[in-house]
Amino acid sequence: METATALQIKLEQVTRRAQEQLQMVLEEQSRFGLEIDLDAPKVRIPLIGSEQFVLDLGHFTLHTRDGTRDEERQSLYSRFYIAGRDMAAFLVCDVAEGIYSAPENLSHSVLPGPTADANQFCSLLDRCGMSVIIDQIKVPHPSYPSTRVSFQVPNLDIHFSPKRYCKIVELLGVVYQLKGNNNEESSSYENGNLAPWHPADLAGDARTLVWRGLGYSLAEWHTCHVVLSGMYLYILESELSQNYQRCCSMASRQVFDVPSANVGGSLYSIAVCSRGADIQKALESTSTLIVEFHDEIEKANWMKVLVQATYRAS
């Protein structure tokens, strides 16, 4: 009986000591305040012709304000609030496609007329918002999860129609190709549909630098057909190719003249790489697209058009 009492007292002492140490750690834990307010980007994916799918990620705020200082000391978690608003998804469509459906008895005079550029916005998801709360534990504890996440999403207004369904299928096809399915024969053009690089803003034969060998240590020039369509630069094996070898979005990109000393004496080469990247490091990266043209005039023309494409995509 005395042994059991002594053991219970010892256990209470250990428990009390552990609680005191945990409280001490929480009080001494460094605290910080974070508040970020930013406009999220818009993601554009070109479809057939001049049509585009646009995902507007709206506006986001992130902050850590939560309760009083005493409450923060006693809490096991650091809490982060993420709030988003004005998120939407829509299609920029040709008016002739007739995606909007109207009742037969509705007068044509009340239908929205063509805009100046003969395009209309076709909504898929009306503007909405969401809230996310993330709790990150300050001190690891076996009885508590290290991270807790909770979501709050309001009602979503989703628009759907047969025409919208067709456009969504086209979008999924484009995304599937962008994920790297470039080695399989494409059957999406057998029914007369245009390839993603049509219509072309600029196209021509050129050579592109391809890295081969162990560790991508060997660079070789390969002939190719280059096509700029909208915000995307496509590299094809030839003008008649049914699928592309490489697709490069011009969003967040920079275009620069490549010194001849860096590419084996080539005088008419330009490079496309991530914006803000160091030029010398970019030239050594396999992710940088380096294209060689036939003469100075062709190079200057491509340089001008590609730079304009980076501005349009930004």
Coordinates of C-alpha atoms in Angstrom, one line a residue:
M1 CA 0.0 0.0 0.0
E2 CA 2.8 2.4 0.8
T3 CA 4.6 1.4 -2.4
A4 CA 1.5 2.2 -4.4
T5 CA 1.1 5.6 -2.7
A6 CA 4.7 6.4 -3.2
L7 CA 4.4 5.4 -6.9
Q8 CA 1.3 7.6 -7.3
I9 CA 3.1 10.6 -5.7
K10 CA 6.1 10.1 -8.0
L11 CA 3.9 9.9 -11.0
E12 CA 2.1 13.1 -10.1
Q13 CA 5.4 14.8 -9.6
V14 CA 6.7 13.7 -13.0
T15 CA 3.4 14.8 -14.6
R16 CA 3.5 18.2 -12.9
R17 CA 7.2 18.7 -13.9
A18 CA 6.4 17.8 -17.5
Q19 CA 3.5 20.3 -17.6
E20 CA 5.8 23.0 -16.1
Q21 CA 8.5 22.3 -18.7
L22 CA 6.0 22.4 -21.5
Q23 CA 4.5 25.7 -20.2
M24 CA 8.1 27.1 -20.0
V25 CA 8.8 26.1 -23.6
L26 CA 5.6 27.7 -24.8
E27 CA 6.4 30.9 -22.9
E28 CA 9.9 31.0 -24.3
Q29 CA 8.9 30.1 -27.8
S30 CA 9.6 32.9 -30.2
R31 CA 6.5 34.4 -31.7
F32 CA 6.0 36.3 -34.9
G33 CA 3.3 38.1 -36.8
L34 CA 2.7 37.5 -40.4
E35 CA 0.3 39.4 -42.7
I36 CA 0.4 39.0 -46.5
D37 CA -2.0 40.5 -49.0
L38 CA -1.6 39.6 -52.6
D39 CA -3.5 39.4 -55.9
A40 CA -3.2 35.9 -57.2
P41 CA -2.3 35.3 -60.9
K42 CA -4.7 34.4 -63.7
V43 CA -4.0 31.1 -65.5
R44 CA -4.8 31.1 -69.2
I45 CA -4.9 27.9 -71.3
P46 CA -5.4 28.3 -75.1
L47 CA -8.0 26.1 -76.7
I48 CA -8.8 25.7 -80.3
G49 CA -8.5 28.9 -82.4
S50 CA -8.7 32.1 -80.3
E51 CA -10.6 30.6 -77.4
Q52 CA -9.0 30.4 -74.0
F53 CA -9.8 28.9 -70.6
V54 CA -9.1 31.4 -67.8
L55 CA -8.8 30.5 -64.1
D56 CA -8.8 33.6 -62.0
L57 CA -7.4 32.8 -58.6
G58 CA -8.6 36.2 -57.2
H59 CA -7.2 37.7 -54.1
F60 CA -5.6 36.1 -51.1
T61 CA -4.7 37.2 -47.6
L62 CA -2.7 35.3 -45.0
H63 CA -2.3 36.4 -41.4
T64 CA -1.5 35.0 -37.9
R65 CA -3.5 37.3 -35.6
D66 CA -5.3 35.2 -33.1
G67 CA -6.4 36.1 -29.6
T68 CA -4.4 37.9 -26.8
R69 CA -0.7 37.3 -25.9
D70 CA -1.7 35.2 -22.9
E71 CA -3.8 32.9 -25.1
E72 CA -0.9 32.6 -27.6
R73 CA 1.4 31.5 -24.8
Q74 CA -0.9 28.8 -23.6
S75 CA -1.7 27.5 -27.1
L76 CA 0.1 24.5 -28.5
Y77 CA -0.4 25.7 -32.0
S78 CA 0.5 28.6 -34.2
R79 CA -2.5 29.5 -36.3
F80 CA -2.5 30.8 -39.8
Y81 CA -5.6 32.2 -41.6
I82 CA -5.8 32.1 -45.4
A83 CA -8.7 33.8 -47.0
G84 CA -9.4 33.9 -50.7
R85 CA -12.0 35.8 -52.7
D86 CA -13.0 36.6 -56.2
M87 CA -12.0 33.3 -57.6
A88 CA -13.6 32.3 -60.9
A89 CA -13.3 30.2 -64.0
F90 CA -14.6 31.1 -67.4
L91 CA -14.0 30.7 -71.1
V92 CA -13.2 33.4 -73.6
C93 CA -15.1 32.2 -76.6
D94 CA -15.9 33.3 -80.2
V95 CA -19.5 34.6 -80.4
A96 CA -20.1 32.4 -83.4
E97 CA -19.8 29.3 -81.2
G98 CA -23.1 30.1 -79.5
I99 CA -22.2 28.7 -76.1
Y100 CA -24.9 30.9 -74.6
S101 CA -28.3 29.2 -74.9
A102 CA -31.4 31.2 -74.8
P103 CA -35.1 30.3 -74.7
E104 CA -36.8 30.2 -78.1
N105 CA -39.3 32.9 -77.1
L106 CA -36.6 35.3 -76.0
S107 CA -36.1 38.3 -78.2
H108 CA -32.7 38.6 -79.9
S109 CA -32.7 42.3 -78.9
V110 CA -32.0 41.5 -75.3
L111 CA -29.2 39.0 -75.9
P112 CA -25.7 40.3 -75.3
G113 CA -24.2 41.6 -78.5
P114 CA -20.7 41.0 -79.9
T115 CA -17.9 42.9 -78.3
A116 CA -15.3 44.9 -80.1
D117 CA -13.1 41.9 -80.5
A118 CA -16.0 39.5 -81.3
N119 CA -15.4 37.6 -78.1
Q120 CA -17.6 36.8 -75.1
F121 CA -17.0 35.5 -71.6
C122 CA -18.7 32.2 -70.8
S123 CA -18.7 31.6 -67.1
L124 CA -18.0 28.1 -65.7
L125 CA -17.7 29.1 -62.0
D126 CA -19.0 32.4 -60.7
R127 CA -16.8 34.4 -58.4
C128 CA -16.5 32.9 -55.0
G129 CA -14.3 32.7 -51.9
M130 CA -13.0 30.3 -49.3
S131 CA -11.3 30.3 -45.9
V132 CA -8.6 28.0 -44.7
I133 CA -7.2 27.7 -41.1
I134 CA -3.9 26.0 -40.6
D135 CA -2.7 25.1 -37.1
Q136 CA 1.0 24.1 -36.8
I137 CA 2.2 22.7 -33.5
K138 CA 4.9 24.6 -31.7
V139 CA 6.4 21.7 -29.8
P140 CA 6.0 18.1 -31.1
H141 CA 3.7 16.1 -28.8
P142 CA 2.7 12.4 -29.3
S143 CA -0.9 13.1 -28.2
Y144 CA -1.6 15.9 -30.7
P145 CA -1.3 16.1 -34.5
S146 CA 1.5 18.3 -35.9
T147 CA -0.8 20.0 -38.4
R148 CA -4.5 20.7 -38.4
V149 CA -6.3 22.1 -41.5
S150 CA -9.9 23.3 -41.7
F151 CA -11.8 24.6 -44.7
Q152 CA -14.9 26.7 -45.2
V153 CA -16.3 27.0 -48.7
P154 CA -19.5 28.9 -49.5
N155 CA -22.0 27.9 -52.1
L156 CA -20.6 27.4 -55.5
D157 CA -22.5 28.6 -58.6
I158 CA -21.4 26.3 -61.5
H159 CA -22.6 26.7 -65.0
F160 CA -23.0 23.7 -67.3
S161 CA -24.3 23.1 -70.8
P162 CA -23.5 20.7 -73.7
K163 CA -21.2 23.4 -75.3
R164 CA -19.4 24.0 -72.0
Y165 CA -18.9 20.2 -71.7
C166 CA -17.3 20.2 -75.1
K167 CA -14.9 23.0 -74.1
I168 CA -14.0 21.2 -70.9
V169 CA -13.1 18.1 -72.9
E170 CA -10.9 20.2 -75.1
L171 CA -9.3 21.7 -72.0
L172 CA -8.6 18.3 -70.5
G173 CA -7.0 17.3 -73.8
V174 CA -4.7 20.3 -73.8
V175 CA -3.7 19.7 -70.1
Y176 CA -3.0 16.0 -70.9
Q177 CA -0.6 17.0 -73.7
L178 CA 1.1 19.6 -71.5
K179 CA 1.8 16.9 -68.9
G180 CA 4.2 15.3 -71.4
N181 CA 2.2 12.9 -73.5
N182 CA 4.2 13.8 -76.6
N183 CA 5.4 10.4 -77.7
E184 CA 2.0 8.8 -78.5
E185 CA 0.3 9.4 -81.8
S186 CA -2.5 11.9 -81.4
S187 CA -5.9 11.2 -82.8
S188 CA -7.6 14.4 -81.7
Y189 CA -7.1 16.0 -85.2
E190 CA -8.6 13.2 -87.3
N191 CA -12.0 14.8 -87.2
G192 CA -10.8 18.1 -88.7
N193 CA -10.0 19.8 -85.4
L194 CA -7.0 22.2 -85.4
A195 CA -3.8 21.4 -83.5
P196 CA -3.2 23.6 -80.3
W197 CA -0.6 25.6 -82.2
H198 CA -3.2 26.8 -84.8
P199 CA -3.6 29.6 -85.6
A200 CA 0.1 30.5 -85.6
D201 CA 1.2 34.0 -84.8
L202 CA 4.7 33.2 -86.2
A203 CA 6.2 30.0 -87.5
G204 CA 9.4 28.8 -89.3
D205 CA 12.1 26.3 -89.5
A206 CA 15.1 26.5 -87.1
R207 CA 17.4 24.5 -84.9
T208 CA 17.1 23.9 -81.2
L209 CA 19.8 22.9 -78.7
V210 CA 19.1 19.5 -77.2
W211 CA 21.0 18.0 -74.2
R212 CA 21.9 14.3 -74.4
G213 CA 24.2 11.8 -72.8
L214 CA 24.9 10.9 -69.3
G215 CA 23.9 13.7 -67.0
Y216 CA 22.9 15.7 -70.0
S217 CA 26.5 16.7 -70.6
L218 CA 26.4 16.7 -74.4
A219 CA 24.6 19.4 -76.4
E220 CA 23.5 18.9 -80.0
W221 CA 21.7 21.0 -82.6
H222 CA 18.5 19.4 -84.0
T223 CA 16.4 20.8 -86.8
C224 CA 12.9 21.7 -85.9
H225 CA 9.8 23.7 -86.7
V226 CA 9.1 26.6 -84.3
V227 CA 5.5 27.9 -83.8
L228 CA 4.3 30.7 -81.6
S229 CA 0.6 30.6 -81.0
G230 CA -0.9 32.9 -78.4
M231 CA 1.1 32.5 -75.2
Y232 CA 2.8 29.2 -76.1
L233 CA 5.9 28.4 -78.0
Y234 CA 5.8 25.0 -79.7
I235 CA 8.8 23.0 -80.9
L236 CA 7.8 20.5 -83.6
E237 CA 9.9 17.9 -85.5
S238 CA 8.6 19.3 -88.8
E239 CA 5.8 21.5 -90.1
L240 CA 3.6 18.4 -90.8
S241 CA 4.0 16.9 -87.3
Q242 CA 0.8 16.0 -85.5
N243 CA 2.2 16.5 -82.0
Y244 CA 4.9 18.7 -80.5
Q245 CA 8.3 17.8 -79.0
R246 CA 8.2 20.7 -76.5
C247 CA 5.7 23.3 -75.3
C248 CA 6.9 26.4 -73.5
S249 CA 4.5 28.9 -71.9
M250 CA 5.7 32.5 -72.3
A251 CA 4.3 33.5 -68.9
S252 CA 7.0 34.6 -66.4
R253 CA 9.7 34.2 -69.1
Q254 CA 12.5 36.3 -70.4
V255 CA 14.0 36.3 -73.9
F256 CA 17.6 37.3 -74.5
D257 CA 20.3 37.2 -77.2
V258 CA 22.7 34.3 -76.8
P259 CA 26.4 35.3 -77.2
S260 CA 28.1 33.3 -80.0
A261 CA 30.8 32.1 -77.6
N262 CA 28.3 30.3 -75.5
V263 CA 26.8 28.1 -78.2
G264 CA 29.7 27.1 -80.4
G265 CA 30.0 30.2 -82.5
S266 CA 26.3 30.5 -83.5
L267 CA 25.5 34.1 -84.4
Y268 CA 21.7 33.9 -84.6
S269 CA 20.5 32.2 -81.4
I270 CA 18.1 33.4 -78.7
A271 CA 17.1 31.8 -75.4
V272 CA 13.9 31.6 -73.5
C273 CA 14.2 31.0 -69.7
S274 CA 12.5 31.8 -66.4
R275 CA 12.2 35.5 -65.6
G276 CA 14.9 36.8 -63.2
A277 CA 17.2 33.8 -63.8
D278 CA 21.0 34.5 -64.1
I279 CA 21.8 34.4 -67.8
Q280 CA 25.0 32.4 -67.5
K281 CA 23.2 29.8 -65.3
A282 CA 20.2 29.8 -67.6
L283 CA 22.5 28.9 -70.6
E284 CA 23.8 25.9 -68.7
S285 CA 20.3 24.7 -67.7
T286 CA 18.5 22.0 -69.6
S287 CA 15.2 23.8 -69.0
T288 CA 16.3 26.8 -71.1
L289 CA 15.1 26.8 -74.6
I290 CA 17.8 27.9 -77.1
V291 CA 16.8 28.3 -80.7
E292 CA 19.1 29.1 -83.7
F293 CA 17.7 30.9 -86.8
H294 CA 18.9 31.2 -90.3
D295 CA 19.9 34.9 -90.4
E296 CA 19.9 38.1 -88.4
I297 CA 16.6 39.4 -89.9
E298 CA 14.8 36.2 -88.9
K299 CA 16.4 36.3 -85.4
A300 CA 15.4 39.9 -84.9
N301 CA 11.8 39.2 -86.0
W302 CA 11.5 36.3 -83.6
M303 CA 13.1 38.2 -80.7
K304 CA 10.5 41.0 -81.1
V305 CA 7.5 38.7 -81.3
L306 CA 8.6 36.6 -78.4
V307 CA 9.2 39.6 -76.1
Q308 CA 5.8 40.9 -77.0
A309 CA 4.3 37.4 -76.1
T310 CA 6.0 37.6 -72.6
Y311 CA 4.3 40.9 -72.0
R312 CA 0.9 39.6 -73.1
A313 CA 1.2 36.5 -70.9
S314 CA 2.2 38.5 -67.8

